[in-house]
Amino acid sequence: MAVVELFRALGDPNRLEIIKRLSTGKPYTINTVTSGLDISRQGARKHLQILVDSRLVMLETKGRDTRVSLNQKRFDEGKAFILDIERRWDQRLEALRSVVESD
Amino acid sequence: MAVVELFRALGDPNRLEIIKRLSTGKPYTINTVTSGLDISRQGARKHLQILVDSRLVMLETKGRDTRVSLNQKRFDEGKAFILDIERRWDQRLEALRSVVESD
DNA sequence: ATAATATGCAACCATTTAGTTGCATAAAAA
DNA sequence: TTTTTATGCAACTAAATGGTTGCATATTAT
């Protein structure tokens, strides 16, 4: 299930912080998007790689530095999962309501 | 950040399966909601506890067995996060578009 | 009363994860 | 051309995670 990998990737404060930064749409490099994370460069790089592996983030080498960007589409899969859960749940409430009303 | 814990809890196939089952709204006990997960009862119980700790799931002891239910509200926090990311990103696209149009 | 069922608690183990440090290299700046 | 900057790769460690087994206990069914 691809959505598991997505949630897994989002389930870390450093990675979520990277995602937040990228969501602004400002141009980022590996260096800038991981700056100030209170872990080493290599630690941050690993988190970034997890985001890349989960297809939430894309890298593009550009001379000396590497451009980092968000793959917005990927979020839709997570959104779809949550919406589906909520929809089913709402159906349950609806079913419950109709039973009550049939009395 | 509470949303990290939420995503973290969702980032496991067994836990996601439990969530899916609960979303149907059918009544479940610890036993029934974890049945057939291909791990031991205690293993499944640990996953369930993680869902409880993340406030996605609620337990209520009822005699010999324990009723398990979904806390639908909690999903809204995850949805809100994703929607926020997407909104920011769309704003970026919008800003980009207006720059192009100003030429 | 006895047996079966649904659960809890704790110890343990293997693997994964999050983090580090050290070293290497190509591109850009001085 | 020398130095700085942005990056990569690999080895290592500590802690967390996912899983197990064994044993205990209260409730329900026979």
PDB file of C-alpha atoms (C1' of nucleotides) in Angstrom:
ATOM      1  CA  MET A   1       0.000   0.000   0.000  1.00  0.00           C
ATOM      2  CA  ALA A   2       1.602   3.185  -1.210  1.00  0.00           C
ATOM      3  CA  VAL A   3      -0.247   5.346   1.285  1.00  0.00           C
ATOM      4  CA  VAL A   4       1.540   3.637   4.150  1.00  0.00           C
ATOM      5  CA  GLU A   5       4.884   4.834   2.822  1.00  0.00           C
ATOM      6  CA  LEU A   6       3.481   8.295   2.461  1.00  0.00           C
ATOM      7  CA  PHE A   7       2.251   8.496   6.046  1.00  0.00           C
ATOM      8  CA  ARG A   8       5.419   6.904   7.267  1.00  0.00           C
ATOM      9  CA  ALA A   9       7.484   9.556   5.513  1.00  0.00           C
ATOM     10  CA  LEU A  10       5.366  12.300   7.033  1.00  0.00           C
ATOM     11  CA  GLY A  11       5.621  10.830  10.522  1.00  0.00           C
ATOM     12  CA  ASP A  12       8.762  12.629  11.606  1.00  0.00           C
ATOM     13  CA  PRO A  13       9.190  16.205  12.803  1.00  0.00           C
ATOM     14  CA  ASN A  14      12.274  16.954  10.737  1.00  0.00           C
ATOM     15  CA  ARG A  15      10.710  15.627   7.583  1.00  0.00           C
ATOM     16  CA  LEU A  16       7.494  17.482   8.232  1.00  0.00           C
ATOM     17  CA  GLU A  17       9.501  20.661   8.692  1.00  0.00           C
ATOM     18  CA  ILE A  18      11.175  20.125   5.320  1.00  0.00           C
ATOM     19  CA  ILE A  19       7.786  19.603   3.724  1.00  0.00           C
ATOM     20  CA  LYS A  20       6.448  22.779   5.277  1.00  0.00           C
ATOM     21  CA  ARG A  21       9.359  24.787   3.966  1.00  0.00           C
ATOM     22  CA  LEU A  22       8.949  23.395   0.492  1.00  0.00           C
ATOM     23  CA  SER A  23       5.241  24.082   0.481  1.00  0.00           C
ATOM     24  CA  THR A  24       5.920  27.814   0.435  1.00  0.00           C
ATOM     25  CA  GLY A  25       7.096  27.377  -3.113  1.00  0.00           C
ATOM     26  CA  LYS A  26      10.309  29.294  -2.489  1.00  0.00           C
ATOM     27  CA  PRO A  27      13.286  27.821  -4.341  1.00  0.00           C
ATOM     28  CA  TYR A  28      15.345  25.540  -2.135  1.00  0.00           C
ATOM     29  CA  THR A  29      18.540  23.569  -2.405  1.00  0.00           C
ATOM     30  CA  ILE A  30      19.428  20.595  -0.218  1.00  0.00           C
ATOM     31  CA  ASN A  31      21.492  22.990   1.830  1.00  0.00           C
ATOM     32  CA  THR A  32      18.867  25.634   2.398  1.00  0.00           C
ATOM     33  CA  VAL A  33      15.915  23.317   2.915  1.00  0.00           C
ATOM     34  CA  THR A  34      17.708  21.421   5.670  1.00  0.00           C
ATOM     35  CA  SER A  35      19.383  24.385   7.357  1.00  0.00           C
ATOM     36  CA  GLY A  36      18.831  24.856  11.072  1.00  0.00           C
ATOM     37  CA  LEU A  37      17.295  21.441  11.662  1.00  0.00           C
ATOM     38  CA  ASP A  38      19.470  20.780  14.697  1.00  0.00           C
ATOM     39  CA  ILE A  39      20.897  17.609  13.235  1.00  0.00           C
ATOM     40  CA  SER A  40      23.976  17.112  11.117  1.00  0.00           C
ATOM     41  CA  ARG A  41      24.003  17.712   7.393  1.00  0.00           C
ATOM     42  CA  GLN A  42      24.146  13.999   6.745  1.00  0.00           C
ATOM     43  CA  GLY A  43      21.338  13.286   9.164  1.00  0.00           C
ATOM     44  CA  ALA A  44      19.179  15.807   7.390  1.00  0.00           C
ATOM     45  CA  ARG A  45      20.206  14.390   4.035  1.00  0.00           C
ATOM     46  CA  LYS A  46      18.898  11.000   5.105  1.00  0.00           C
ATOM     47  CA  HIS A  47      15.540  12.445   5.998  1.00  0.00           C
ATOM     48  CA  LEU A  48      15.429  14.179   2.665  1.00  0.00           C
ATOM     49  CA  GLN A  49      16.178  10.914   0.929  1.00  0.00           C
ATOM     50  CA  ILE A  50      13.252   9.266   2.704  1.00  0.00           C
ATOM     51  CA  LEU A  51      11.014  12.005   1.344  1.00  0.00           C
ATOM     52  CA  VAL A  52      12.434  11.422  -2.116  1.00  0.00           C
ATOM     53  CA  ASP A  53      11.948   7.661  -1.838  1.00  0.00           C
ATOM     54  CA  SER A  54       8.352   8.195  -0.834  1.00  0.00           C
ATOM     55  CA  ARG A  55       7.935  10.435  -3.890  1.00  0.00           C
ATOM     56  CA  LEU A  56       6.903  13.449  -1.853  1.00  0.00           C
ATOM     57  CA  VAL A  57       9.975  15.382  -2.884  1.00  0.00           C
ATOM     58  CA  MET A  58      12.017  15.601  -6.060  1.00  0.00           C
ATOM     59  CA  LEU A  59      15.690  16.430  -6.552  1.00  0.00           C
ATOM     60  CA  GLU A  60      17.348  17.939  -9.578  1.00  0.00           C
ATOM     61  CA  THR A  61      21.081  18.475  -9.728  1.00  0.00           C
ATOM     62  CA  LYS A  62      21.976  21.893 -11.048  1.00  0.00           C
ATOM     63  CA  GLY A  63      25.709  22.451 -11.218  1.00  0.00           C
ATOM     64  CA  ARG A  64      27.160  22.525  -7.744  1.00  0.00           C
ATOM     65  CA  ASP A  65      23.902  22.428  -5.891  1.00  0.00           C
ATOM     66  CA  THR A  66      20.705  20.420  -6.019  1.00  0.00           C
ATOM     67  CA  ARG A  67      17.273  21.905  -6.389  1.00  0.00           C
ATOM     68  CA  VAL A  68      14.609  20.449  -4.101  1.00  0.00           C
ATOM     69  CA  SER A  69      10.923  20.610  -4.857  1.00  0.00           C
ATOM     70  CA  LEU A  70       7.607  19.255  -3.717  1.00  0.00           C
ATOM     71  CA  ASN A  71       5.533  16.689  -5.560  1.00  0.00           C
ATOM     72  CA  GLN A  72       2.148  18.034  -4.663  1.00  0.00           C
ATOM     73  CA  LYS A  73       0.269  15.240  -6.408  1.00  0.00           C
ATOM     74  CA  ARG A  74       1.557  12.760  -3.904  1.00  0.00           C
ATOM     75  CA  PHE A  75      -0.361  14.465  -1.125  1.00  0.00           C
ATOM     76  CA  ASP A  76      -3.604  13.745  -2.869  1.00  0.00           C
ATOM     77  CA  GLU A  77      -3.156  10.068  -2.096  1.00  0.00           C
ATOM     78  CA  GLY A  78      -2.987  10.780   1.605  1.00  0.00           C
ATOM     79  CA  LYS A  79      -5.889  13.150   1.385  1.00  0.00           C
ATOM     80  CA  ALA A  80      -7.909  10.545  -0.489  1.00  0.00           C
ATOM     81  CA  PHE A  81      -7.266   7.978   2.201  1.00  0.00           C
ATOM     82  CA  ILE A  82      -8.400  10.242   4.988  1.00  0.00           C
ATOM     83  CA  LEU A  83     -11.420  11.445   3.073  1.00  0.00           C
ATOM     84  CA  ASP A  84     -12.398   7.860   2.405  1.00  0.00           C
ATOM     85  CA  ILE A  85     -12.191   6.960   6.088  1.00  0.00           C
ATOM     86  CA  GLU A  86     -14.301   9.960   6.967  1.00  0.00           C
ATOM     87  CA  ARG A  87     -16.825   9.206   4.269  1.00  0.00           C
ATOM     88  CA  ARG A  88     -17.303   5.618   5.467  1.00  0.00           C
ATOM     89  CA  TRP A  89     -17.648   6.824   9.002  1.00  0.00           C
ATOM     90  CA  ASP A  90     -20.215   9.391   8.003  1.00  0.00           C
ATOM     91  CA  GLN A  91     -22.160   6.677   6.223  1.00  0.00           C
ATOM     92  CA  ARG A  92     -22.230   4.733   9.449  1.00  0.00           C
ATOM     93  CA  LEU A  93     -23.665   7.745  11.255  1.00  0.00           C
ATOM     94  CA  GLU A  94     -26.194   8.167   8.512  1.00  0.00           C
ATOM     95  CA  ALA A  95     -27.217   4.502   8.751  1.00  0.00           C
ATOM     96  CA  LEU A  96     -27.498   4.864  12.499  1.00  0.00           C
ATOM     97  CA  ARG A  97     -29.686   7.920  12.127  1.00  0.00           C
ATOM     98  CA  SER A  98     -32.073   6.211   9.718  1.00  0.00           C
ATOM     99  CA  VAL A  99     -32.482   3.306  12.122  1.00  0.00           C
ATOM    100  CA  VAL A 100     -33.398   5.713  14.900  1.00  0.00           C
ATOM    101  CA  GLU A 101     -35.831   7.535  12.645  1.00  0.00           C
ATOM    102  CA  SER A 102     -37.541   4.336  11.552  1.00  0.00           C
ATOM    103  CA  ASP A 103     -38.850   3.859  15.118  1.00  0.00           C
TER     104      ASP A 103
ATOM    105  CA  MET B   1       3.467  18.717  16.767  1.00  0.00           C
ATOM    106  CA  ALA B   2       0.484  16.466  17.201  1.00  0.00           C
ATOM    107  CA  VAL B   3       0.112  15.786  13.511  1.00  0.00           C
ATOM    108  CA  VAL B   4       3.456  14.022  13.437  1.00  0.00           C
ATOM    109  CA  GLU B   5       2.162  11.442  15.885  1.00  0.00           C
ATOM    110  CA  LEU B   6      -0.911  11.005  13.785  1.00  0.00           C
ATOM    111  CA  PHE B   7       0.994  10.360  10.575  1.00  0.00           C
ATOM    112  CA  ARG B   8       3.424   8.155  12.414  1.00  0.00           C
ATOM    113  CA  ALA B   9       0.579   6.036  13.742  1.00  0.00           C
ATOM    114  CA  LEU B  10      -0.890   5.700  10.260  1.00  0.00           C
ATOM    115  CA  GLY B  11       2.443   4.734   8.747  1.00  0.00           C
ATOM    116  CA  ASP B  12       2.159   0.985   9.264  1.00  0.00           C
ATOM    117  CA  PRO B  13       0.184  -1.546   7.225  1.00  0.00           C
ATOM    118  CA  ASN B  14      -1.257  -3.404  10.215  1.00  0.00           C
ATOM    119  CA  ARG B  15      -2.398  -0.212  11.857  1.00  0.00           C
ATOM    120  CA  LEU B  16      -3.857   1.072   8.637  1.00  0.00           C
ATOM    121  CA  GLU B  17      -5.765  -2.170   8.270  1.00  0.00           C
ATOM    122  CA  ILE B  18      -7.203  -1.763  11.750  1.00  0.00           C
ATOM    123  CA  ILE B  19      -8.256   1.776  10.902  1.00  0.00           C
ATOM    124  CA  LYS B  20      -9.939   0.621   7.712  1.00  0.00           C
ATOM    125  CA  ARG B  21     -11.902  -2.007   9.570  1.00  0.00           C
ATOM    126  CA  LEU B  22     -13.030   0.449  12.187  1.00  0.00           C
ATOM    127  CA  SER B  23     -14.092   2.983   9.584  1.00  0.00           C
ATOM    128  CA  THR B  24     -16.899   0.698   8.493  1.00  0.00           C
ATOM    129  CA  GLY B  25     -18.591   1.508  11.769  1.00  0.00           C
ATOM    130  CA  LYS B  26     -19.245  -2.122  12.553  1.00  0.00           C
ATOM    131  CA  PRO B  27     -18.861  -2.935  16.247  1.00  0.00           C
ATOM    132  CA  TYR B  28     -15.452  -4.350  17.032  1.00  0.00           C
ATOM    133  CA  THR B  29     -13.650  -5.751  20.024  1.00  0.00           C
ATOM    134  CA  ILE B  30      -9.873  -5.954  20.379  1.00  0.00           C
ATOM    135  CA  ASN B  31     -10.165  -9.544  19.333  1.00  0.00           C
ATOM    136  CA  THR B  32     -12.229  -9.046  16.213  1.00  0.00           C
ATOM    137  CA  VAL B  33     -10.527  -5.908  14.972  1.00  0.00           C
ATOM    138  CA  THR B  34      -7.103  -7.547  15.088  1.00  0.00           C
ATOM    139  CA  SER B  35      -8.108 -10.964  13.792  1.00  0.00           C
ATOM    140  CA  GLY B  36      -6.267 -12.352  10.789  1.00  0.00           C
ATOM    141  CA  LEU B  37      -3.479  -9.785  10.873  1.00  0.00           C
ATOM    142  CA  ASP B  38      -0.792 -12.446  10.502  1.00  0.00           C
ATOM    143  CA  ILE B  39       0.947 -11.407  13.685  1.00  0.00           C
ATOM    144  CA  SER B  40       0.450 -12.611  17.222  1.00  0.00           C
ATOM    145  CA  ARG B  41      -2.323 -11.325  19.455  1.00  0.00           C
ATOM    146  CA  GLN B  42       0.186  -9.385  21.503  1.00  0.00           C
ATOM    147  CA  GLY B  43       1.841  -7.939  18.456  1.00  0.00           C
ATOM    148  CA  ALA B  44      -1.504  -6.724  17.217  1.00  0.00           C
ATOM    149  CA  ARG B  45      -2.327  -5.380  20.643  1.00  0.00           C
ATOM    150  CA  LYS B  46       0.779  -3.234  20.542  1.00  0.00           C
ATOM    151  CA  HIS B  47      -0.249  -1.725  17.246  1.00  0.00           C
ATOM    152  CA  LEU B  48      -3.666  -1.050  18.640  1.00  0.00           C
ATOM    153  CA  GLN B  49      -2.107   0.692  21.609  1.00  0.00           C
ATOM    154  CA  ILE B  50      -0.137   2.956  19.294  1.00  0.00           C
ATOM    155  CA  LEU B  51      -3.409   3.947  17.656  1.00  0.00           C
ATOM    156  CA  VAL B  52      -4.900   4.600  21.071  1.00  0.00           C
ATOM    157  CA  ASP B  53      -1.886   6.666  22.149  1.00  0.00           C
ATOM    158  CA  SER B  54      -2.176   8.736  19.008  1.00  0.00           C
ATOM    159  CA  ARG B  55      -5.864   9.283  19.844  1.00  0.00           C
ATOM    160  CA  LEU B  56      -7.076   7.775  16.589  1.00  0.00           C
ATOM    161  CA  VAL B  57      -8.787   4.937  18.391  1.00  0.00           C
ATOM    162  CA  MET B  58     -10.649   4.608  21.663  1.00  0.00           C
ATOM    163  CA  LEU B  59     -11.086   1.615  23.949  1.00  0.00           C
ATOM    164  CA  GLU B  60     -13.893   0.919  26.357  1.00  0.00           C
ATOM    165  CA  THR B  61     -13.884  -2.136  28.573  1.00  0.00           C
ATOM    166  CA  LYS B  62     -17.215  -3.914  28.586  1.00  0.00           C
ATOM    167  CA  GLY B  63     -17.221  -6.961  30.788  1.00  0.00           C
ATOM    168  CA  ARG B  64     -14.910  -9.574  29.397  1.00  0.00           C
ATOM    169  CA  ASP B  65     -14.148  -7.818  26.163  1.00  0.00           C
ATOM    170  CA  THR B  66     -13.156  -4.348  25.067  1.00  0.00           C
ATOM    171  CA  ARG B  67     -15.005  -2.281  22.554  1.00  0.00           C
ATOM    172  CA  VAL B  68     -12.825  -0.526  19.974  1.00  0.00           C
ATOM    173  CA  SER B  69     -13.923   2.551  18.097  1.00  0.00           C
ATOM    174  CA  LEU B  70     -12.630   5.252  15.827  1.00  0.00           C
ATOM    175  CA  ASN B  71     -12.061   8.847  16.839  1.00  0.00           C
ATOM    176  CA  GLN B  72     -13.018  10.438  13.580  1.00  0.00           C
ATOM    177  CA  LYS B  73     -12.206  13.948  14.734  1.00  0.00           C
ATOM    178  CA  ARG B  74      -8.574  13.085  14.903  1.00  0.00           C
ATOM    179  CA  PHE B  75      -8.430  12.552  11.176  1.00  0.00           C
ATOM    180  CA  ASP B  76      -9.388  16.138  10.608  1.00  0.00           C
ATOM    181  CA  GLU B  77      -6.027  17.215  11.925  1.00  0.00           C
ATOM    182  CA  GLY B  78      -4.258  15.161   9.294  1.00  0.00           C
ATOM    183  CA  LYS B  79      -6.599  16.370   6.619  1.00  0.00           C
ATOM    184  CA  ALA B  80      -6.039  19.954   7.700  1.00  0.00           C
ATOM    185  CA  PHE B  81      -2.295  19.547   7.435  1.00  0.00           C
ATOM    186  CA  ILE B  82      -2.446  18.157   3.929  1.00  0.00           C
ATOM    187  CA  LEU B  83      -4.982  20.726   2.791  1.00  0.00           C
ATOM    188  CA  ASP B  84      -2.759  23.461   4.150  1.00  0.00           C
ATOM    189  CA  ILE B  85       0.253  22.187   2.254  1.00  0.00           C
ATOM    190  CA  GLU B  86      -1.785  22.003  -0.917  1.00  0.00           C
ATOM    191  CA  ARG B  87      -3.225  25.454  -0.391  1.00  0.00           C
ATOM    192  CA  ARG B  88       0.198  27.021   0.025  1.00  0.00           C
ATOM    193  CA  TRP B  89       1.438  25.218  -3.003  1.00  0.00           C
ATOM    194  CA  ASP B  90      -1.497  26.395  -5.068  1.00  0.00           C
ATOM    195  CA  GLN B  91      -0.812  29.933  -3.938  1.00  0.00           C
ATOM    196  CA  ARG B  92       2.700  29.557  -5.242  1.00  0.00           C
ATOM    197  CA  LEU B  93       1.342  28.459  -8.613  1.00  0.00           C
ATOM    198  CA  GLU B  94      -1.056  31.338  -8.606  1.00  0.00           C
ATOM    199  CA  ALA B  95       1.744  33.789  -7.846  1.00  0.00           C
ATOM    200  CA  LEU B  96       3.800  32.274 -10.610  1.00  0.00           C
ATOM    201  CA  ARG B  97       0.925  32.618 -13.034  1.00  0.00           C
ATOM    202  CA  SER B  98       0.385  36.272 -12.265  1.00  0.00           C
ATOM    203  CA  VAL B  99       4.059  36.977 -12.849  1.00  0.00           C
ATOM    204  CA  VAL B 100       3.839  35.356 -16.242  1.00  0.00           C
ATOM    205  CA  GLU B 101       0.688  37.284 -17.094  1.00  0.00           C
ATOM    206  CA  SER B 102       2.232  40.602 -16.115  1.00  0.00           C
ATOM    207  CA  ASP B 103       4.619  40.284 -19.079  1.00  0.00           C
TER     208      ASP B 103
ATOM    209  C1'  DA C   1     -17.449 -26.308  39.375  1.00  0.00           C
ATOM    210  C1'  DT C   2     -14.907 -26.457  35.235  1.00  0.00           C
ATOM    211  C1'  DA C   3     -13.591 -24.934  30.884  1.00  0.00           C
ATOM    212  C1'  DA C   4     -13.131 -21.565  27.486  1.00  0.00           C
ATOM    213  C1'  DT C   5     -12.575 -16.805  26.147  1.00  0.00           C
ATOM    214  C1'  DA C   6     -10.806 -12.075  26.138  1.00  0.00           C
ATOM    215  C1'  DT C   7      -7.777  -9.743  27.885  1.00  0.00           C
ATOM    216  C1'  DG C   8      -3.285  -7.669  30.456  1.00  0.00           C
ATOM    217  C1'  DC C   9       1.659  -7.399  31.746  1.00  0.00           C
ATOM    218  C1'  DA C  10       6.544  -8.202  31.188  1.00  0.00           C
ATOM    219  C1'  DA C  11      10.756  -9.924  29.315  1.00  0.00           C
ATOM    220  C1'  DC C  12      13.140 -10.746  25.493  1.00  0.00           C
ATOM    221  C1'  DC C  13      15.088 -10.534  20.531  1.00  0.00           C
ATOM    222  C1'  DA C  14      16.109  -8.985  15.734  1.00  0.00           C
ATOM    223  C1'  DT C  15      15.799  -5.384  12.671  1.00  0.00           C
ATOM    224  C1'  DT C  16      15.246  -0.778  11.467  1.00  0.00           C
ATOM    225  C1'  DT C  17      15.891   3.941  12.302  1.00  0.00           C
ATOM    226  C1'  DA C  18      17.999   8.249  13.479  1.00  0.00           C
ATOM    227  C1'  DG C  19      21.862   9.970  14.177  1.00  0.00           C
ATOM    228  C1'  DT C  20      26.955  10.528  13.992  1.00  0.00           C
ATOM    229  C1'  DT C  21      31.843  11.064  12.001  1.00  0.00           C
ATOM    230  C1'  DG C  22      35.307  10.795   8.413  1.00  0.00           C
ATOM    231  C1'  DC C  23      36.702  11.130   3.912  1.00  0.00           C
ATOM    232  C1'  DA C  24      36.106  12.245  -1.098  1.00  0.00           C
ATOM    233  C1'  DT C  25      34.918  15.248  -5.130  1.00  0.00           C
ATOM    234  C1'  DA C  26      33.160  18.505  -8.375  1.00  0.00           C
ATOM    235  C1'  DA C  27      31.772  23.259  -9.101  1.00  0.00           C
ATOM    236  C1'  DA C  28      32.118  28.021  -8.071  1.00  0.00           C
ATOM    237  C1'  DA C  29      34.407  31.942  -5.998  1.00  0.00           C
ATOM    238  C1'  DA C  30      38.579  34.472  -4.574  1.00  0.00           C
TER     239       DA C  30
ATOM    240  C1'  DT D   1      45.307  28.368  -8.734  1.00  0.00           C
ATOM    241  C1'  DT D   2      43.922  27.994  -4.288  1.00  0.00           C
ATOM    242  C1'  DT D   3      40.008  27.971  -1.374  1.00  0.00           C
ATOM    243  C1'  DT D   4      35.406  27.566  -0.312  1.00  0.00           C
ATOM    244  C1'  DT D   5      30.985  25.502  -0.990  1.00  0.00           C
ATOM    245  C1'  DA D   6      27.591  21.876  -1.951  1.00  0.00           C
ATOM    246  C1'  DT D   7      27.344  17.700  -2.232  1.00  0.00           C
ATOM    247  C1'  DG D   8      28.036  12.157  -2.018  1.00  0.00           C
ATOM    248  C1'  DC D   9      29.322   7.655   0.069  1.00  0.00           C
ATOM    249  C1'  DA D  10      30.304   4.462   3.811  1.00  0.00           C
ATOM    250  C1'  DA D  11      30.942   2.759   8.434  1.00  0.00           C
ATOM    251  C1'  DC D  12      29.494   2.918  12.819  1.00  0.00           C
ATOM    252  C1'  DT D  13      26.398   3.398  17.225  1.00  0.00           C
ATOM    253  C1'  DA D  14      22.374   3.985  20.237  1.00  0.00           C
ATOM    254  C1'  DA D  15      17.713   3.805  20.543  1.00  0.00           C
ATOM    255  C1'  DA D  16      13.234   2.685  18.855  1.00  0.00           C
ATOM    256  C1'  DT D  17      10.251  -0.583  16.611  1.00  0.00           C
ATOM    257  C1'  DG D  18       7.934  -4.762  15.469  1.00  0.00           C
ATOM    258  C1'  DG D  19       7.619  -8.898  16.766  1.00  0.00           C
ATOM    259  C1'  DT D  20       7.676 -13.018  19.924  1.00  0.00           C
ATOM    260  C1'  DT D  21       6.699 -16.103  24.090  1.00  0.00           C
ATOM    261  C1'  DG D  22       5.159 -17.107  28.792  1.00  0.00           C
ATOM    262  C1'  DC D  23       2.291 -16.387  32.441  1.00  0.00           C
ATOM    263  C1'  DA D  24      -1.648 -14.263  34.983  1.00  0.00           C
ATOM    264  C1'  DT D  25      -6.613 -12.979  35.595  1.00  0.00           C
ATOM    265  C1'  DA D  26     -11.366 -11.865  35.218  1.00  0.00           C
ATOM    266  C1'  DT D  27     -15.609 -12.897  32.802  1.00  0.00           C
ATOM    267  C1'  DT D  28     -18.713 -15.852  30.377  1.00  0.00           C
ATOM    268  C1'  DA D  29     -20.346 -20.363  28.900  1.00  0.00           C
ATOM    269  C1'  DT D  30     -20.964 -25.435  29.750  1.00  0.00           C
TER     270       DT D  30
END
